[in-house]
GROMACS .gro file of C-alpha atoms in nm:
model
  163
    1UNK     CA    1  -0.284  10.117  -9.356
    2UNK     CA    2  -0.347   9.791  -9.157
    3UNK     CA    3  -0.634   9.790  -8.938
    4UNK     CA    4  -0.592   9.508  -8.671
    5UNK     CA    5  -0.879   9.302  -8.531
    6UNK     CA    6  -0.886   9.008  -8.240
    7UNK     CA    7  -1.026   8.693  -8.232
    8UNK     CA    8  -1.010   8.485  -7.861
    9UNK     CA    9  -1.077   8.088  -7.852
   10UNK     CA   10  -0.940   7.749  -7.812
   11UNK     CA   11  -0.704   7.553  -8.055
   12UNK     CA   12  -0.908   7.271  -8.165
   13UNK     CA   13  -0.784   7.163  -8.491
   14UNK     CA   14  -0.394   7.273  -8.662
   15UNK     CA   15  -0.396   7.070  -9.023
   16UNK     CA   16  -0.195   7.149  -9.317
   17UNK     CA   17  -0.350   7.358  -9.590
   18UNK     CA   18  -0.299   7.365  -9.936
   19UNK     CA   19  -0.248   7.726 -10.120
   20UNK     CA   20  -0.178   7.576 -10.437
   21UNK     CA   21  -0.071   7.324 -10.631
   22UNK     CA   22   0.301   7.400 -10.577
   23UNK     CA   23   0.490   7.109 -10.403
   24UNK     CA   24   0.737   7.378 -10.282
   25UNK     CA   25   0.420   7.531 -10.096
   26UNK     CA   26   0.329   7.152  -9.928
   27UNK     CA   27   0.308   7.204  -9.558
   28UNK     CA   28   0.406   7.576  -9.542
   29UNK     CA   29   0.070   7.697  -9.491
   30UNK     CA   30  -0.157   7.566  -9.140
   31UNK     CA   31  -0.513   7.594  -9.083
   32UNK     CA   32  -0.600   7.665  -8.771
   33UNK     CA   33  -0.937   7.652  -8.575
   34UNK     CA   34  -1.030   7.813  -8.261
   35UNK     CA   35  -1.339   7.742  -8.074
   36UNK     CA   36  -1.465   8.063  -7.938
   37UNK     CA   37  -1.646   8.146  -7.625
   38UNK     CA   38  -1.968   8.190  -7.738
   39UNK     CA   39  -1.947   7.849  -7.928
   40UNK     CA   40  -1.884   7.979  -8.269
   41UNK     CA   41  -1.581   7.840  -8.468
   42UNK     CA   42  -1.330   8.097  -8.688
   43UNK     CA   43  -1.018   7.960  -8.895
   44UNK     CA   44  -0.739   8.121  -8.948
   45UNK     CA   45  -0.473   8.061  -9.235
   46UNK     CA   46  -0.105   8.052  -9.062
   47UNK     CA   47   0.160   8.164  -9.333
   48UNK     CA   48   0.508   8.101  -9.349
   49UNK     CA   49   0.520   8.504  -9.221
   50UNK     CA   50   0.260   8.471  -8.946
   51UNK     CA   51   0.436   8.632  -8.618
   52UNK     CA   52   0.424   8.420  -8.309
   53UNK     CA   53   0.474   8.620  -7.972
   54UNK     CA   54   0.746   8.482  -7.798
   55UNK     CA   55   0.801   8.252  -8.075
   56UNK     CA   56   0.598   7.998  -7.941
   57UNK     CA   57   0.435   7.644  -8.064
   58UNK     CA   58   0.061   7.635  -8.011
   59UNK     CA   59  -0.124   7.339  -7.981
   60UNK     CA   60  -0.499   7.179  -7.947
   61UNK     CA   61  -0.601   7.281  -7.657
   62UNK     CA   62  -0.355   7.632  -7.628
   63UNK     CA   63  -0.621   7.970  -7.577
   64UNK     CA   64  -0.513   8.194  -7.824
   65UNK     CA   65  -0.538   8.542  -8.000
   66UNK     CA   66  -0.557   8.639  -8.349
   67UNK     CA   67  -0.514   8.895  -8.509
   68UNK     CA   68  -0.567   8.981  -8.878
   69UNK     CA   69  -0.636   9.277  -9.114
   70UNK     CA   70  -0.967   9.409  -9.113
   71UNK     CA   71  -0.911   9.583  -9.423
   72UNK     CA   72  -0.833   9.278  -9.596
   73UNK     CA   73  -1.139   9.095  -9.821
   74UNK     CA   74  -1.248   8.765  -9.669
   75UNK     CA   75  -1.385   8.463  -9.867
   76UNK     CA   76  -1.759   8.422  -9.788
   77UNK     CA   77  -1.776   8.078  -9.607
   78UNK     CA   78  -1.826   7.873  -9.261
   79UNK     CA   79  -1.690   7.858  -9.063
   80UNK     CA   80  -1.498   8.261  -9.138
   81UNK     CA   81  -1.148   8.237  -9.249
   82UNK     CA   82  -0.880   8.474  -9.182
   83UNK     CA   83  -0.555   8.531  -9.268
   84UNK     CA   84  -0.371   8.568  -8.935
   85UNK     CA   85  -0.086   8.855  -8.900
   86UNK     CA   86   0.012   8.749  -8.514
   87UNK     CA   87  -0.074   8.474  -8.293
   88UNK     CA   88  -0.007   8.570  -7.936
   89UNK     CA   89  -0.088   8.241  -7.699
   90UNK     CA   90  -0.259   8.314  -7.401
   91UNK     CA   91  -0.078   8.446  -7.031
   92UNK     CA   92  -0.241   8.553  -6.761
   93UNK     CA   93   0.050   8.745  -6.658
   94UNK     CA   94   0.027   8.974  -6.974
   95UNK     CA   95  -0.248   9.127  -7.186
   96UNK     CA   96  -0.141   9.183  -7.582
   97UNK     CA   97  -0.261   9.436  -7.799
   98UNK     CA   98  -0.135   9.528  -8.176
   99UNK     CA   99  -0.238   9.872  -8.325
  100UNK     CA  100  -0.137  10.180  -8.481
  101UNK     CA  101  -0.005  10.418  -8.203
  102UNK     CA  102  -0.030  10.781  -8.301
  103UNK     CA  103   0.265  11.055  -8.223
  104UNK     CA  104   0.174  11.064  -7.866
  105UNK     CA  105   0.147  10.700  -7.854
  106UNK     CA  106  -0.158  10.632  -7.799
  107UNK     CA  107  -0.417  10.364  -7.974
  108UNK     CA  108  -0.626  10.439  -8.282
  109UNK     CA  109  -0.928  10.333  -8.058
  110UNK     CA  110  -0.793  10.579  -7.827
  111UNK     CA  111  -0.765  10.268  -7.518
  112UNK     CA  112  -0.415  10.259  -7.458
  113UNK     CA  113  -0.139  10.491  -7.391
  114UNK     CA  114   0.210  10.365  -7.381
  115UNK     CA  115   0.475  10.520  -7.163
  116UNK     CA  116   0.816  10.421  -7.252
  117UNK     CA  117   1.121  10.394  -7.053
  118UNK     CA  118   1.488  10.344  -7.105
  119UNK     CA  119   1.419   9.990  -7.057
  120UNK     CA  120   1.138   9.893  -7.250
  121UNK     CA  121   1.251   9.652  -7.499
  122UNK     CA  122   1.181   9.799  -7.843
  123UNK     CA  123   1.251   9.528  -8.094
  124UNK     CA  124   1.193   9.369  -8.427
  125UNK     CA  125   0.929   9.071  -8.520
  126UNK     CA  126   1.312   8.896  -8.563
  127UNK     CA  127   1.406   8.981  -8.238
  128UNK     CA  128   1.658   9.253  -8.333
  129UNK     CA  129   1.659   9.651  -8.159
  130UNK     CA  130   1.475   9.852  -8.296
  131UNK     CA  131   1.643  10.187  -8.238
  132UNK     CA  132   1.412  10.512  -8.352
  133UNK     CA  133   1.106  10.634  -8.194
  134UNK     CA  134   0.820  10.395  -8.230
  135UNK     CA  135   0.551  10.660  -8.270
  136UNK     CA  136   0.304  10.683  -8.594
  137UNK     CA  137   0.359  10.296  -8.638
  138UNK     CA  138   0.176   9.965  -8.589
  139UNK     CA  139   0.343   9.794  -8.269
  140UNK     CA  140   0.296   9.462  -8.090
  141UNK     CA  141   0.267   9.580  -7.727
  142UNK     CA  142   0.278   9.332  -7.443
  143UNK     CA  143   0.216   9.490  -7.121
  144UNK     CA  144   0.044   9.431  -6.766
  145UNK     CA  145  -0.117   9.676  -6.532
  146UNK     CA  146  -0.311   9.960  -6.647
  147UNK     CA  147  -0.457  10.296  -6.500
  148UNK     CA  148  -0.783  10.345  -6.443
  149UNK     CA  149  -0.784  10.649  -6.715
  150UNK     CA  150  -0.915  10.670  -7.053
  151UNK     CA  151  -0.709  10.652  -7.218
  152UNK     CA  152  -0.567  10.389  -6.999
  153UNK     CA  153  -0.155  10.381  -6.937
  154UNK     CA  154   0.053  10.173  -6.921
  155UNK     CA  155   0.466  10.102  -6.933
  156UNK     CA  156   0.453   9.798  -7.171
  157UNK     CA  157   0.702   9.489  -7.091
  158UNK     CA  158   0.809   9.494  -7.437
  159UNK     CA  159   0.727   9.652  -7.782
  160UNK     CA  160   0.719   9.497  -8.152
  161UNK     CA  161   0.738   9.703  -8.395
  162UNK     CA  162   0.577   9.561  -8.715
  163UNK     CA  163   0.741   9.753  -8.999
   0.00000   0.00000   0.00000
């Protein structure tokens, strides 16, 4: 099972990387680096299956989070390297989390509690319905206001499901 983990920064530097020495390969792979708030700088390797929220472009300059798998091993060097699962590009409008959500919905760090209506939109990573119960999965959840509970609820804006 995945674990998810975060990292917040700045874009400061998108270049192509090389996997391999397959020409098919050329420029299907990016390295990104963000500049983090307490001055330290991660990389993160963007596949050709990394999910952008919202499908966006990200560029220098764009405040961003990544996520990755925690439970995946990570080459020993500086600055870290990660292989990101999502990008989600900053919005101060929205807050972003991706994790497992148990039966009841609710976070494996036990911080969030979804409550889902008729109309939030449960869909794909390519944007198509997704039509069963989204319990005991890993989901994408994009949502804004919170109560002041632990766990803290919320009606999410719109659901990924990351099969």
């Amino acid at each position: 099972m995945k674990k998810f983990s975060s990292i917040y920064g700045t874009v400061t530097m998108i270049q192509d990387y090389s996997v391999s020495s397959d020409e098919e390969l050329n420029g299907c792979f990016k390295l990104m680096s963000l500049l983090r708030e307490d001055g330290s700088i991660v990389n993160f390797v963007i596949s050709p299956t990394t999910y952008f929220l919202d499908h966006v472009m990200v560029s220098i300059g764009d405040r961003v989070t990544g996520f990755y798998d925690l439970n995946l091993p990570v080459i020993l060097i500086y600055p870290p390297q990660y292989q990101a699962l999502i990008i989600a590009k900053d919005n101060p409008y929205q807050n972003v989390k991706v994790d497992y959500f148990n039966g009841q919905l609710v976070s494996s760090d036990g911080q969030l509690q979804l409550n889902i209506t008729k109309y939030t939109p449960l869909l794909l990573p390519n944007d198509q319905p997704f039509t069963i119960n989204p319990a005991n999965r890993n989901l994408l959840v994009v949502y804004g206001p919170t109560t002041m509970s632990i766990p803290a609820q919320t009606t999410p804006y719109k659901i990924i499901v990351m099969c």
